[in-house]
Amino acid sequence: MKKEEYEELIKIGINNGADFVEIYDENSYSKNYIFNDSKLDSINSNNIKGIGIRIIMNSNVYYSSTNNKKFENVKNLIDKLTSSFSTNKEQIKSFKLDNMIEKKQKVKMSHDSISVEEKKKILSNLDKIIRNYSELIQQVTLGFIENDKSFIIANSNGKYIKSNKIITRFLTNIYVEKNENKENEFADYATGTGYEFLENVDLNKKVLDCCKSAIKKLDAVNIKGGEMPVIIAKGFGAVIFHEACGHGLEATSVTPKISVFKDDLGKKIATDKVTLIDDGTIENGWGSNIIDDEGNNTKKNILIERGILKKFLVDEINAKKLSQKANGCCRRQNYTYAPTSRMSNTYLLPGKDTIEDMIKSIEYGVYCERMSGGSVNPATGEFNFAVETASLIEKGKVTKKIKGITLIGTSKEVLKNVEMISDDLELAGGYCGSESGMIPVTIGQPTIKISKILVGGME
C-alpha cells in the first residue's frame, strides 16, 4: 500500500470520530524442516499477509484485521469500526505522515543462503551422531525453524516506520528405551539471526549432551514430596520466573488489577539477590526487536532491582491508564492480534555464589536440571511447574536421578526464598502465549538455590 493510501485511511478514521488510528501492515514467511526416521520428513511453509487496524475512542480500543489489503476493503473495515462513534470534531481536510523511517535487522547468512540439501546434510549428520551414541536410542526428531517478518506501522500521531524480524531455531527430541521403560529429552538453540549461528554453536555437543541426559533418566526413581531446598539450573530453569513473576509485571495484568504485584511498585518483593531484567535490545536475541509493535524503540527495563520492584512492562495504551511511561514492550504474534505489553528477553542477573556451595549446603533436596510446562494464576501468584529432568541431593552430594516431581508455590514466596545465585547466566529461547498471541521470548538465569519450596513427588 502507498503512503498516500495510509494517510487517507487514517484521515477517514479521525473524521469518523476516532481519537487514534493505527495501521499495521505485515508480510511474513516461515518454513519448518522436520527430520524424522533418519530422513527429511517434511518441509512446511507459511506466508502471512494482512493488515490490522487499531482504533481508540474515549480510552476504548477497537481492533479488526483482514488479509485483503485492497484500499476499499480496509476503508470499509475502518468505517465499520467507527460506525457507532458520534463526533462534533472539525473535519480534517488532509493528513500527512512523517517521512518513513526504516529500522532493518541485518543478518550475515539469510535463510535462503543455505540450500535445502545443505540443511538436510546437517540434520542427517546429527541424526547419525545421536543414533551411534547408544543402542538405547529408539527415535530421533530434528529440525530447523525459520521466520522472516517485515511490517509497516502508520498511525495518526504521524508515525510511519518500517522494520523486520528474522529468527532461526534448531531443535531435537531424543527418545530412549530400556526394559520397557521409555524416556525422552529435548534440546534446542534459538537465535535472532540467520544461519550464522552455526559458526558459534557446537550442535554435535548439544545433541550428545541431550543423549546423555535422556539415558540417565531411564534409571530415575520416584521420591516422596515435601517442603525442601531446591536448586534450579541455569537457562530454561528461568521459566518459573517468567511465568510466575514476569506475567504479573505486564501491564495487561496490572491495569485490570489482576496481578498479585499490582500494588507493589517501589516495595521490596524479593531478596537482595534478585535483580530481574527484561531487555528487548540484546543483539541477536531470540526475543529481541529493533522496535516494538507500536513503533517505539525497545529498551532494557530493570523490573526488580536488589529485591525492589522498580518497573512494570507498559505499552502506550496502558501507560495512559497507569499514568506511567511506555517502555518499548508492546508485542503481538501477527496482524490478527492487537498488540499489548509483553516480555522479550527476561533474565536474572548473575551472582557470586558457587554451585558447589549450593549443593554442599543441602542435606536433602532436589537439583532441577530442566524445567517443563506449568500453570500460574496471576491474581494470586499460585503456580505449579513440572520438572522434566532432576536429581536428588543427599548430605551435600548429587546422588541419583529422580522423576515425576513438580514445584508448587506462589510468586511472592519464591522471590523471597532465593538464597543463592551463581555466575553462570545462560539464556534460552521459547514461545510465550498471552492475549496478543504466541511470540518468541528468551528466558534466562544463572543456577539458583531456593531455600524452601513445596516439591510434589510420586512416591
XYZ file of C-alpha atoms in Angstrom:
459
model
C 0.000 0.000 0.000
C 1.234 3.518 -0.811
C 1.915 6.231 1.756
C -0.937 8.326 0.363
C -3.349 5.445 0.946
C -2.284 5.019 4.580
C -2.784 8.773 5.042
C -6.253 8.688 3.515
C -7.289 5.723 5.691
C -6.076 7.418 8.869
C -7.875 10.635 7.885
C -11.130 8.704 7.403
C -10.822 7.163 10.875
C -10.159 10.544 12.520
C -13.025 12.208 10.662
C -15.308 9.379 11.771
C -14.583 10.324 15.391
C -11.579 8.194 16.404
C -9.062 9.676 18.821
C -6.310 7.453 17.445
C -5.884 5.299 14.349
C -3.110 2.782 13.736
C -2.411 0.602 10.702
C -0.162 -2.453 10.992
C 0.771 -3.919 7.604
C 2.548 -7.282 7.788
C 4.226 -9.698 5.396
C 5.932 -12.717 6.952
C 7.260 -16.015 5.711
C 8.103 -19.093 7.771
C 9.462 -22.530 6.997
C 9.886 -25.606 9.209
C 12.177 -28.532 8.356
C 11.358 -31.781 10.178
C 13.889 -34.633 10.072
C 12.351 -37.875 11.349
C 13.107 -41.606 10.907
C 16.539 -40.647 9.523
C 15.070 -38.695 6.628
C 13.829 -35.213 5.845
C 10.199 -35.979 6.577
C 8.582 -32.657 5.746
C 9.116 -29.008 4.867
C 6.202 -26.852 5.941
C 5.974 -23.258 4.771
C 3.545 -20.477 5.592
C 3.112 -16.975 4.215
C 1.150 -14.414 6.228
C -0.012 -11.155 4.663
C -2.514 -8.816 6.205
C -3.433 -5.558 7.875
C -4.522 -4.903 11.451
C -6.481 -1.755 12.325
C -6.473 -0.403 15.884
C -8.882 2.410 16.744
C -9.075 4.203 20.084
C -12.076 6.260 21.163
C -12.551 7.557 24.729
C -9.924 5.068 26.002
C -11.828 2.177 24.413
C -9.841 0.024 21.974
C -11.411 -1.388 18.808
C -9.494 -3.845 16.672
C -10.041 -5.726 13.449
C -7.872 -7.348 10.790
C -8.040 -8.555 7.223
C -5.902 -10.457 4.735
C -7.404 -8.389 1.917
C -5.062 -5.414 1.610
C -7.034 -3.530 -1.034
C -7.718 0.082 -0.134
C -11.510 -0.147 -0.392
C -11.628 -3.217 1.824
C -9.529 -1.579 4.556
C -11.609 1.609 4.260
C -14.793 -0.415 4.813
C -13.164 -2.025 7.845
C -12.395 1.368 9.379
C -15.936 2.565 8.630
C -17.374 -0.463 10.439
C -15.094 0.011 13.462
C -16.124 3.653 13.791
C -19.778 3.310 12.786
C -21.035 3.754 16.364
C -18.958 6.878 17.013
C -20.563 10.295 17.202
C -18.357 13.339 16.940
C -18.504 17.092 16.902
C -14.884 17.312 15.832
C -13.951 19.588 12.986
C -13.272 17.528 9.868
C -9.636 17.497 8.794
C -9.060 18.080 5.089
C -5.755 16.276 4.899
C -3.407 14.196 6.983
C 0.326 13.728 6.468
C 2.565 11.003 7.833
C 6.173 11.718 8.728
C 8.884 10.595 6.336
C 9.354 6.848 6.533
C 11.946 5.592 8.993
C 13.459 2.190 8.212
C 14.995 0.159 11.019
C 16.172 -3.058 9.457
C 17.655 -6.103 11.134
C 20.627 -7.418 9.189
C 21.891 -10.991 9.123
C 25.102 -12.466 7.756
C 23.570 -15.699 6.428
C 19.951 -15.425 5.317
C 17.641 -18.425 5.418
C 17.955 -18.829 1.665
C 21.758 -18.705 1.740
C 21.858 -22.383 2.737
C 20.224 -24.815 0.339
C 17.701 -27.451 1.354
C 20.327 -30.116 0.623
C 22.807 -28.430 2.972
C 20.233 -28.226 5.744
C 19.319 -31.867 5.151
C 23.007 -32.836 5.362
C 23.451 -31.045 8.694
C 20.425 -32.769 10.194
C 21.416 -36.140 8.737
C 24.898 -35.941 10.267
C 23.442 -35.072 13.664
C 20.983 -37.951 13.360
C 23.882 -40.372 12.781
C 25.844 -38.994 15.747
C 22.841 -39.469 18.013
C 21.927 -42.963 16.830
C 25.548 -44.149 17.058
C 25.814 -42.985 20.652
C 23.776 -45.818 22.180
C 21.590 -48.731 21.208
C 19.095 -47.460 23.779
C 18.141 -44.626 21.430
C 14.948 -45.591 19.622
C 13.879 -42.472 17.776
C 15.261 -39.057 16.884
C 13.480 -35.933 15.672
C 15.459 -32.924 14.467
C 14.514 -29.695 12.792
C 15.071 -26.094 11.810
C 12.501 -23.320 12.189
C 12.828 -20.133 10.133
C 10.783 -16.952 10.224
C 11.207 -13.724 8.245
C 8.792 -10.964 9.133
C 8.526 -7.423 7.769
C 5.973 -4.807 8.768
C 4.941 -1.180 8.455
C 3.347 0.874 11.228
C 1.448 4.052 10.338
C -0.597 5.968 12.884
C -2.434 9.218 13.484
C 0.460 10.615 15.513
C 2.320 10.787 12.204
C 4.481 7.741 12.857
C 5.497 5.935 9.674
C 8.051 3.226 10.237
C 9.187 0.021 8.576
C 11.057 -2.806 10.274
C 11.609 -6.558 10.262
C 12.369 -9.550 12.478
C 14.425 -12.623 11.489
C 14.684 -15.663 13.764
C 16.056 -19.206 13.441
C 15.741 -22.208 15.745
C 17.324 -25.658 15.890
C 15.610 -28.409 17.870
C 15.949 -32.082 18.660
C 13.942 -34.632 20.616
C 15.590 -37.924 21.559
C 13.619 -40.998 22.647
C 15.223 -43.853 24.583
C 14.011 -47.174 25.935
C 15.335 -49.831 28.343
C 13.400 -52.765 29.779
C 10.105 -51.258 28.560
C 10.940 -48.011 30.349
C 10.700 -45.077 27.937
C 12.050 -41.553 28.310
C 12.854 -38.601 26.099
C 14.921 -35.436 26.262
C 14.653 -32.185 24.335
C 17.338 -29.684 23.310
C 17.260 -26.580 21.155
C 19.037 -23.384 20.195
C 17.060 -20.260 19.290
C 18.532 -17.053 17.907
C 17.546 -13.746 16.358
C 19.879 -14.292 13.410
C 20.114 -16.289 10.217
C 22.270 -19.396 9.851
C 25.440 -17.671 11.032
C 24.600 -19.220 14.409
C 26.058 -22.484 13.076
C 29.507 -20.885 13.298
C 29.132 -20.198 17.012
C 27.236 -23.211 18.363
C 28.541 -26.755 18.696
C 25.451 -28.720 17.693
C 27.364 -32.009 17.976
C 27.998 -31.373 21.663
C 24.446 -30.165 22.204
C 22.868 -33.356 20.846
C 25.373 -35.605 22.665
C 24.580 -33.878 25.967
C 20.918 -34.467 25.170
C 21.642 -38.184 24.594
C 23.427 -38.498 27.932
C 20.610 -36.805 29.807
C 17.927 -38.953 28.159
C 19.735 -42.198 29.021
C 20.335 -41.168 32.642
C 16.593 -40.578 33.017
C 15.962 -44.288 32.332
C 17.254 -45.078 35.823
C 15.350 -42.282 37.558
C 13.350 -43.144 40.681
C 10.357 -41.646 42.444
C 10.718 -39.736 45.703
C 8.375 -38.593 48.433
C 7.471 -34.948 48.172
C 7.508 -32.212 50.775
C 8.922 -28.790 51.521
C 12.662 -28.716 50.870
C 15.505 -26.658 49.364
C 15.791 -26.759 45.596
C 18.484 -25.834 43.092
C 17.221 -24.736 39.667
C 19.752 -24.994 36.840
C 20.779 -22.186 34.521
C 18.955 -21.296 31.310
C 15.439 -22.642 30.850
C 15.029 -23.004 34.610
C 14.012 -19.348 34.467
C 10.608 -20.409 33.127
C 9.442 -20.366 36.726
C 10.228 -16.639 36.984
C 8.882 -15.908 33.510
C 5.524 -17.476 34.267
C 5.115 -16.927 37.991
C 6.595 -13.407 38.131
C 7.061 -11.918 34.667
C 3.429 -12.100 33.553
C 2.391 -10.391 36.766
C 4.616 -7.441 35.835
C 2.994 -6.900 32.429
C 0.511 -4.042 32.230
C -2.044 -6.461 30.779
C -2.299 -7.893 34.311
C -1.535 -4.747 36.299
C -4.053 -2.363 34.655
C -7.147 -4.545 35.318
C -5.731 -5.202 38.823
C -5.476 -8.958 38.369
C -1.754 -9.068 39.161
C -0.502 -10.115 42.577
C 2.081 -7.306 42.191
C -0.401 -4.531 41.283
C 0.196 -2.512 44.489
C 3.879 -3.331 44.992
C 5.707 -0.738 42.869
C 8.616 0.598 44.933
C 8.266 -2.153 47.528
C 10.696 -4.935 48.430
C 9.245 -8.150 46.985
C 12.345 -10.370 46.793
C 15.690 -10.985 48.463
C 18.621 -8.657 47.777
C 19.998 -11.361 45.459
C 17.222 -10.811 42.895
C 17.596 -8.364 40.012
C 15.216 -9.188 37.167
C 15.672 -7.547 33.766
C 13.674 -7.534 30.552
C 15.829 -6.380 27.640
C 14.461 -6.222 24.113
C 17.719 -4.760 22.771
C 20.029 -7.774 23.204
C 21.910 -8.243 19.942
C 20.712 -11.369 18.101
C 18.330 -12.196 20.941
C 15.539 -14.630 20.106
C 13.089 -12.306 21.874
C 14.715 -9.045 20.699
C 13.235 -6.469 18.358
C 14.610 -3.232 16.921
C 11.250 -1.593 17.565
C 8.158 -2.860 19.322
C 4.782 -3.265 17.634
C 3.793 0.320 18.359
C 6.900 1.548 16.541
C 8.826 2.523 19.678
C 12.462 1.617 20.291
C 12.841 -1.407 22.536
C 14.588 -0.902 25.875
C 16.451 -2.559 28.707
C 13.977 -2.442 31.591
C 15.071 -3.241 35.153
C 11.909 -4.726 36.667
C 13.251 -5.810 40.063
C 16.478 -4.340 41.441
C 18.062 -5.926 44.508
C 14.649 -7.176 45.542
C 12.734 -3.922 44.989
C 10.015 -3.733 42.322
C 11.092 -0.845 40.095
C 9.002 -1.034 36.954
C 6.183 -2.713 35.053
C 6.218 -3.543 31.345
C 3.933 -0.902 29.867
C 2.605 -0.280 26.345
C 1.224 3.100 25.194
C -2.446 2.296 25.824
C -1.873 1.020 29.363
C 0.664 3.787 30.029
C -2.143 6.342 29.987
C -4.301 4.228 32.282
C -1.448 3.708 34.751
C -0.015 7.238 34.413
C 3.349 5.720 33.530
C 5.658 5.893 30.532
C 5.575 3.247 27.791
C 8.857 1.333 27.706
C 9.081 -0.359 24.304
C 7.474 -3.681 25.222
C 4.360 -3.776 23.029
C 4.253 -7.029 21.020
C 1.951 -9.298 19.018
C 2.128 -12.618 17.170
C 0.904 -11.171 13.875
C -1.555 -8.719 12.325
C -4.589 -10.675 13.560
C -3.825 -9.681 17.171
C -3.966 -6.275 18.818
C -0.577 -5.559 20.449
C -0.045 -5.206 24.186
C 2.671 -5.294 26.847
C 4.765 -8.483 26.706
C 8.149 -9.777 27.831
C 11.071 -10.090 25.402
C 14.381 -11.333 26.890
C 13.805 -11.741 30.624
C 16.595 -12.867 32.934
C 18.050 -12.817 36.433
C 21.383 -11.080 36.886
C 24.227 -13.424 37.943
C 25.547 -13.523 41.494
C 28.757 -14.646 43.181
C 27.729 -17.940 44.807
C 29.092 -21.258 43.555
C 27.096 -24.314 42.565
C 29.398 -26.435 44.748
C 28.480 -24.373 47.806
C 24.783 -24.631 46.933
C 24.940 -28.413 46.792
C 27.029 -28.700 49.959
C 24.518 -26.553 51.850
C 21.662 -29.011 51.241
C 21.103 -32.010 53.487
C 18.143 -33.264 51.462
C 16.733 -31.557 48.405
C 16.354 -31.528 44.645
C 18.509 -30.329 41.737
C 16.143 -29.319 38.908
C 18.191 -29.612 35.724
C 15.432 -28.951 33.211
C 12.010 -27.440 33.796
C 8.911 -28.285 31.810
C 5.490 -26.662 31.493
C 3.236 -25.385 34.220
C 0.439 -23.057 35.173
C 0.104 -19.873 37.205
C -2.740 -17.709 38.441
C -1.564 -14.089 38.016
C -4.126 -12.829 40.509
C -2.787 -14.966 43.376
C 0.667 -15.900 42.082
C -0.005 -19.583 42.755
C 1.965 -21.843 40.403
C 2.569 -25.487 39.643
C 5.507 -26.482 37.401
C 6.597 -29.901 36.196
C 10.299 -30.745 36.290
C 11.495 -32.599 33.201
C 14.938 -33.668 34.460
C 16.099 -33.716 38.093
C 18.464 -35.296 40.598
C 18.315 -35.895 44.330
C 20.703 -34.114 46.687
C 21.615 -36.038 49.841
C 24.055 -34.873 52.513
C 25.616 -32.283 50.266
C 26.026 -34.522 47.212
C 24.086 -35.110 43.998
C 23.113 -38.790 44.078
C 20.500 -40.277 41.747
C 18.118 -39.236 39.001
C 14.524 -38.710 40.091
C 11.278 -38.334 38.166
C 7.678 -37.252 38.444
C 8.240 -34.150 40.543
C 6.604 -30.737 40.494
C 7.338 -27.388 42.129
C 4.372 -25.796 43.891
C 4.264 -22.343 45.426
C 3.450 -18.679 44.956
C 5.268 -15.882 43.138
C 5.939 -13.835 46.251
C 7.153 -16.829 48.243
C 9.663 -17.967 45.635
C 11.074 -14.437 45.221
C 11.650 -14.138 48.964
C 13.299 -17.564 49.119
C 16.023 -17.005 46.507
C 19.011 -17.700 48.744
C 21.981 -18.147 46.387
C 22.751 -17.188 42.752
C 25.770 -18.337 40.750
C 27.598 -16.564 37.923
C 26.731 -18.970 35.073
C 23.962 -16.958 33.388
C 22.539 -18.691 30.327
C 19.698 -17.618 28.027
C 17.200 -19.992 26.425
C 14.582 -19.376 23.737
C 10.964 -20.413 23.637
C 7.447 -19.224 22.874
C 5.032 -17.437 25.165
C 1.276 -17.279 24.755
C -0.911 -14.447 26.026
C -3.721 -12.225 24.776
C -1.667 -10.863 21.866
C -0.789 -14.350 20.649
C 2.255 -16.630 20.672
C 5.542 -14.742 20.463
C 9.248 -15.683 20.662
C 10.748 -14.888 24.066
C 14.037 -15.525 25.809
C 14.252 -16.561 29.431
C 17.442 -16.858 31.396
C 19.062 -17.221 34.756
C 22.193 -18.470 36.453
C 21.910 -21.541 38.665
C 19.975 -20.550 41.787
C 19.113 -22.031 45.165
C 15.615 -21.660 46.601
C 15.801 -22.111 50.384
C 12.442 -23.870 50.510
C 9.594 -24.749 48.179
C 6.948 -27.445 48.107
C 8.063 -30.381 45.935
C 5.393 -32.764 44.728
C 6.587 -36.382 44.413
C 5.201 -39.670 43.093
C 6.124 -41.970 45.976
